[in-house]
Coordinates of C-alpha atoms in Angstrom, one line a residue:
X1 CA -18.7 -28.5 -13.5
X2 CA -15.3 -29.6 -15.2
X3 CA -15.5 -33.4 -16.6
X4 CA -13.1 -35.3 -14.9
X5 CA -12.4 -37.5 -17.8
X6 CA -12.7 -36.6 -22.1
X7 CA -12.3 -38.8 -25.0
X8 CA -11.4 -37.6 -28.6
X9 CA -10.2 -38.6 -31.8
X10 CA -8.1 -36.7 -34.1
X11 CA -5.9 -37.8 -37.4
X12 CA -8.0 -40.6 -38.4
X13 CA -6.7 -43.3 -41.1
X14 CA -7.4 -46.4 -43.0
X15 CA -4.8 -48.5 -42.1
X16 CA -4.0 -51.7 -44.7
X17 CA -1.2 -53.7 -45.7
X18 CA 0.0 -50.5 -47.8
X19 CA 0.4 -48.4 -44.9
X20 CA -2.1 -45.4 -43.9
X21 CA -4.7 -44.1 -46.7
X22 CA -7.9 -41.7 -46.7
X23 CA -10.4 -42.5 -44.7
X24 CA -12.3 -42.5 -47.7
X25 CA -10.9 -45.4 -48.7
X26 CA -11.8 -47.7 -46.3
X27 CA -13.3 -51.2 -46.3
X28 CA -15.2 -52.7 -43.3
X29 CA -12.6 -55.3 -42.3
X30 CA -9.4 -52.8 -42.6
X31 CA -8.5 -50.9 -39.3
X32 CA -8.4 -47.2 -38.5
X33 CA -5.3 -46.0 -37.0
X34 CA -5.3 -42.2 -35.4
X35 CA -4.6 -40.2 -32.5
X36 CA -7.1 -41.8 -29.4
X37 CA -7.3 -38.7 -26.9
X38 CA -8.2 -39.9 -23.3
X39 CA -7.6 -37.4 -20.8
X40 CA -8.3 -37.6 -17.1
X41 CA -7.9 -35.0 -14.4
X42 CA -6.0 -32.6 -17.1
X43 CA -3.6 -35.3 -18.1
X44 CA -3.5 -37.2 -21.2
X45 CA -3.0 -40.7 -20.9
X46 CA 0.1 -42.1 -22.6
X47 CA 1.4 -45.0 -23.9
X48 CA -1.5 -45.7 -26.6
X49 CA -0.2 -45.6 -29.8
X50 CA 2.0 -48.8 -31.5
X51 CA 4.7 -45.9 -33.2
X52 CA 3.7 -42.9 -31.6
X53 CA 0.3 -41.2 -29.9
X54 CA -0.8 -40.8 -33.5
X55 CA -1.0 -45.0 -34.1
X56 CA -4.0 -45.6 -32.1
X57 CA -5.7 -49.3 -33.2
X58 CA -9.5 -47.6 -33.2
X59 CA -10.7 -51.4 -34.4
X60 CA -9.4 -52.8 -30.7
X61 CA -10.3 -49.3 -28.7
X62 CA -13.6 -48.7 -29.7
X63 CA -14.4 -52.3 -28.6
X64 CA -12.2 -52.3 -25.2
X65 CA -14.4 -49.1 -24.5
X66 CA -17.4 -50.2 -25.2
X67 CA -17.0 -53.3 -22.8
X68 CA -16.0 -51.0 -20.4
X69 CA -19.1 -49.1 -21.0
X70 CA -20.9 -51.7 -20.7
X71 CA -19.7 -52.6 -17.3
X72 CA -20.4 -49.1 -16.3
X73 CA -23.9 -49.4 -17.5
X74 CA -24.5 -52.9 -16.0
X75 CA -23.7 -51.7 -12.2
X76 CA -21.4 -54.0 -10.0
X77 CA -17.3 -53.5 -9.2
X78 CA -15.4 -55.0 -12.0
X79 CA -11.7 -55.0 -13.8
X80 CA -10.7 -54.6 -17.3
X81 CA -7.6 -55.3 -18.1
X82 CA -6.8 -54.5 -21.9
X83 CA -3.2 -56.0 -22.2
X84 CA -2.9 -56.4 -26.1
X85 CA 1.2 -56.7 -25.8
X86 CA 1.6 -54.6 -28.9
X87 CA 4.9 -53.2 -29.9
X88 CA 5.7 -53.1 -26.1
X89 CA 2.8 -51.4 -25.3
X90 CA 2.0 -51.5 -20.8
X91 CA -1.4 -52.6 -20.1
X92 CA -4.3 -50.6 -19.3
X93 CA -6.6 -51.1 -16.3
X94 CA -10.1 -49.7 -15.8
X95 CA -11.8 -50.8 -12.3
X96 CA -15.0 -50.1 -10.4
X97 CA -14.8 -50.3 -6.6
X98 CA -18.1 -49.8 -4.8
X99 CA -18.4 -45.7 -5.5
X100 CA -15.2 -45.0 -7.2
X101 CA -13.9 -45.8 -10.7
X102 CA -9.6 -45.9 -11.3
X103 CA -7.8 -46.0 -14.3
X104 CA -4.1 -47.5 -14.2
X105 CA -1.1 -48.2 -16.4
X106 CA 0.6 -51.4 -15.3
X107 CA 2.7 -54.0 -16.6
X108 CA 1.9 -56.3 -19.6
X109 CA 2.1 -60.0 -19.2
X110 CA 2.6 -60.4 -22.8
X111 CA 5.4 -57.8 -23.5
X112 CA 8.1 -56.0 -22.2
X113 CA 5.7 -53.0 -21.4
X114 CA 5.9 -51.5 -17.9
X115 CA 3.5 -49.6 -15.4
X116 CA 3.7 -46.0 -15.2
X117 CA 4.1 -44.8 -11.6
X118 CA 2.2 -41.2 -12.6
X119 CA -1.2 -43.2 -13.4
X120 CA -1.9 -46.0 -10.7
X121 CA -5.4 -45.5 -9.6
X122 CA -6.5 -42.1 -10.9
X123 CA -9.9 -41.7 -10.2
X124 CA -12.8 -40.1 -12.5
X125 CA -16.1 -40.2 -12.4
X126 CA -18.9 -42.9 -14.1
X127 CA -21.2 -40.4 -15.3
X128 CA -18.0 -38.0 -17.1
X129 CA -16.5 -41.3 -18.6
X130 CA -20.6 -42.3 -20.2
X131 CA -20.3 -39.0 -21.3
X132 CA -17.1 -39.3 -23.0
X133 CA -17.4 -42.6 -24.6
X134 CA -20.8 -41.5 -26.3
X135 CA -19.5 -38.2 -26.9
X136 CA -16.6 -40.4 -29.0
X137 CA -18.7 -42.3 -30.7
X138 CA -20.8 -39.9 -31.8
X139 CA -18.3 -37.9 -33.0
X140 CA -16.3 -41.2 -35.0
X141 CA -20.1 -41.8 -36.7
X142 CA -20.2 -38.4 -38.2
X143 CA -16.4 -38.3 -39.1
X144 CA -17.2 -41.8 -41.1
X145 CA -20.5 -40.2 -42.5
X146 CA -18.7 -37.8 -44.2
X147 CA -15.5 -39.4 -44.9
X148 CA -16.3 -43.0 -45.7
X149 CA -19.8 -43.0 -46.5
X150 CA -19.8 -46.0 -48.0
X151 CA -18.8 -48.4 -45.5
X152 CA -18.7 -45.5 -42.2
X153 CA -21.8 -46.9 -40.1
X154 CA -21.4 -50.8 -41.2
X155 CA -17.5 -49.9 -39.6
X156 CA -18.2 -48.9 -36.6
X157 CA -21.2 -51.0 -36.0
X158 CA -19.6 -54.1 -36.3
X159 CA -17.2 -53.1 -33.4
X160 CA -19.5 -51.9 -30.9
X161 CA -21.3 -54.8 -31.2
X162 CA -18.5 -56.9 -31.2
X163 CA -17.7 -54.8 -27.9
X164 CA -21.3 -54.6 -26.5
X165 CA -21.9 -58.5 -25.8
X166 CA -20.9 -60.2 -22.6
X167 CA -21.2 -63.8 -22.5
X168 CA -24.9 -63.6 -21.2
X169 CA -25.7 -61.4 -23.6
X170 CA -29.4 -60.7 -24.3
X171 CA -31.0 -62.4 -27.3
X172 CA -33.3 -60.5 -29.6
X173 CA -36.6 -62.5 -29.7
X174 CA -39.0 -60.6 -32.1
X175 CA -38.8 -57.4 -33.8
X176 CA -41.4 -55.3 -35.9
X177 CA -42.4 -52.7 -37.7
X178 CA -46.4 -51.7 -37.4
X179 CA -49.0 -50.3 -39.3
X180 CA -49.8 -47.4 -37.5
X181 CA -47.2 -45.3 -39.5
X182 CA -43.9 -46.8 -38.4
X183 CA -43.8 -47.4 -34.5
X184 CA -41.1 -50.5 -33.4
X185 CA -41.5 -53.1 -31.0
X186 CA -38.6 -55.3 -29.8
X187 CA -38.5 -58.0 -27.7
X188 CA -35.4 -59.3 -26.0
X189 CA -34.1 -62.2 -23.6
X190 CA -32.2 -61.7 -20.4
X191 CA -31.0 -63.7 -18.2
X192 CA -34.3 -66.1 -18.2
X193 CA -37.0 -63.2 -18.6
X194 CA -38.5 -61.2 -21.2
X195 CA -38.7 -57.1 -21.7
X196 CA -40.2 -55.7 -24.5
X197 CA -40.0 -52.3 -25.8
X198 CA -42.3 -50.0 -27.6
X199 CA -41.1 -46.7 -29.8
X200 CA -43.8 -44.5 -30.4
X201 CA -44.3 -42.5 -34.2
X202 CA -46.2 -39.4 -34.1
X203 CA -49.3 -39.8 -35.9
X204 CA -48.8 -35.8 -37.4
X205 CA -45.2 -35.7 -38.0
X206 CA -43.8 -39.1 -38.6
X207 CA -41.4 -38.2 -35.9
X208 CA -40.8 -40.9 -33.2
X209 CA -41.8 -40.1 -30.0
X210 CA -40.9 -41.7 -26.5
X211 CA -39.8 -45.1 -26.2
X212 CA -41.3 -47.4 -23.7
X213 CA -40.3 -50.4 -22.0
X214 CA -42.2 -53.5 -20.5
X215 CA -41.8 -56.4 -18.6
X216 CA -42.8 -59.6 -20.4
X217 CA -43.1 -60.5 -24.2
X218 CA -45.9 -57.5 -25.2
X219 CA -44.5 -54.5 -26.2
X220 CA -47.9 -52.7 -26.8
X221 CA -48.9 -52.6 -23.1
X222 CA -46.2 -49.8 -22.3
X223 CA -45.5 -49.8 -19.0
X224 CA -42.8 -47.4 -18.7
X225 CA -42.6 -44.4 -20.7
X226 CA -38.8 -43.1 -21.1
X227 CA -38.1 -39.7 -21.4
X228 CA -35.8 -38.8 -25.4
X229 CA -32.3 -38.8 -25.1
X230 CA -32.8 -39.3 -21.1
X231 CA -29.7 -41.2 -19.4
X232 CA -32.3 -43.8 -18.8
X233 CA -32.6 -44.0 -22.9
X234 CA -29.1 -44.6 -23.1
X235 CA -28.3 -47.1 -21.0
X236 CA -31.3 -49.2 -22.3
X237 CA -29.3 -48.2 -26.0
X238 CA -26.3 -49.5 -24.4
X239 CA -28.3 -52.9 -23.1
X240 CA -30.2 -53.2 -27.0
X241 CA -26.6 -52.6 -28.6
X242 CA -25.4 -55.7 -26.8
X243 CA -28.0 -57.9 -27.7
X244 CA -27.5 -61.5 -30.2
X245 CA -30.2 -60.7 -33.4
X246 CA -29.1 -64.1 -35.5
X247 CA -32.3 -65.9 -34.4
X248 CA -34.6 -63.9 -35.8
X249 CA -35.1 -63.5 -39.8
X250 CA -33.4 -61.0 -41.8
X251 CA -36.1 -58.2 -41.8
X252 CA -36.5 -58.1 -38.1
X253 CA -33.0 -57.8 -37.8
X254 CA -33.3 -54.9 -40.3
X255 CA -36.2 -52.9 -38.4
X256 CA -34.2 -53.9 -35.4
X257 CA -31.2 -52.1 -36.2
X258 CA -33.4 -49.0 -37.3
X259 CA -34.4 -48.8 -33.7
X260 CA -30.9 -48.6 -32.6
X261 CA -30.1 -45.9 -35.3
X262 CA -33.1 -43.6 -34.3
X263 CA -32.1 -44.2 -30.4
X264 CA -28.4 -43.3 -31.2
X265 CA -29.0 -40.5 -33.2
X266 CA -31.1 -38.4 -30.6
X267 CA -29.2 -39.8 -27.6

């Protein structure tokens, strides 16, 4: 079956006050500028770039998409609006309405961009667009692997968690590493309950195994197993992503973002 929407990158750039330079250059507060490919129903969408399609703000895209993400993960309708008012630039509308899910180009309140009368309300579907974004994201961590390997993964982890939290995001509570060879535990705040989570280290190969999930503040009584790289996985990625570690000291942070590294990696 065709996906009825794709996302891509192409021409990628570190973008400072001297104009664009090697990825390999990059720092973790400069911006990436490139061609942002998001095609629906065979179209590509226009309009993205500042000075052309290849002048795509990644820094401000990959956190508008994860939000959106985010909202498609969550469940509910919704609207997100992403009017930046750049260089003239229309604004860009994603919205759920019970079973459907519309993309629109209409006009900014903040510039003299205008709506496009070839994209009001083009449908796609939830599932292709989850698809796409982590099919994007993916494919931006091993582009700044290679390229920027230096500062690639502290890049583009700084923006999908900027992206990833809502104002009631969850709160990371506790988070450790145990002695059994190397299986996590989180535990995390939401909304005024607990749920913990378990991820299991093979005993023989040092691999990790399934990841569980719990309601209540012990991780060890694995309630649910979760199948790897399940959508079910990813959407409990998408809900760990989003979570507020600051409370907790340093080194839970630290095996706390290892889980998140081993989930995204397989997802």
């Amino acid at each position: 079956m065709t996906s009825t929407i794709r996302i891509w990158h192409e021409n990628l750039v570190a973008s400072g006050h001297d104009g664009p330079r090697p990825l390999s250059t990059l720092s973790v507060e400069e911006h990436i500028h490139g061609g942002l490919r998001i095609e629906i129903g065979g179209r590509l969408v226009p309009h993205l770039g500042y000075f052309g399609p290849d002048d795509v703000c990644f820094d401000t895209w990959v956190e508008e998409l994860t939000r959106i993400f985010g909202n498609l993960v969550r469940g509910g309708d919704f609207s997100h609006v992403f009017d930046e008012g750049e260089q003239g630039q229309p604004a860009f509308v994603f919205e759920r309405c019970g079973n459907k899910v519309h993309f629109s180009i209409c006009d900014s309140e903040f510039s003299e961009g205008r709506s496009d009368a070839k994209w009001q309300q083009v449908e796609f579907g939830r599932e292709d667009f989850l698809r796409a974004y982590q099919d994007l994201i993916d494919s931006l961590f091993s582009t700044l692997r290679k390229e920027a390997p230096p500062v690639g993964r502290d890049w583009i982890s700084k923006r999908l968690l900027a992206g990833a939290r809502p104002d009631d995001a969850p709160v990371l509570l506790d988070c450790d590493l145990w002695r059994d060879g190397g299986s996590l535990s989180a535990t995390v705040a939401d909304r005024g309950s607990k749920v913990s989570f378990w991820l299991q280290i093979s005993p023989s190969s040092s691999e990790h195994e399934h990841l569980y999930s719990s309601k209540g503040p012990d991780p060890a009584s694995k309630q649910t197993r979760i199948k790897i790289s399940s959508t079910t996985e990813r959407r409990w990625l998408a809900f760990l992503r989003g979570a507020m570690i600051d409370l907790v000291e340093p080194a839970k942070q630290e095996h706390f973002k290892r889980l998140l590294s081993i989930l995204h990696h397989r997802s």
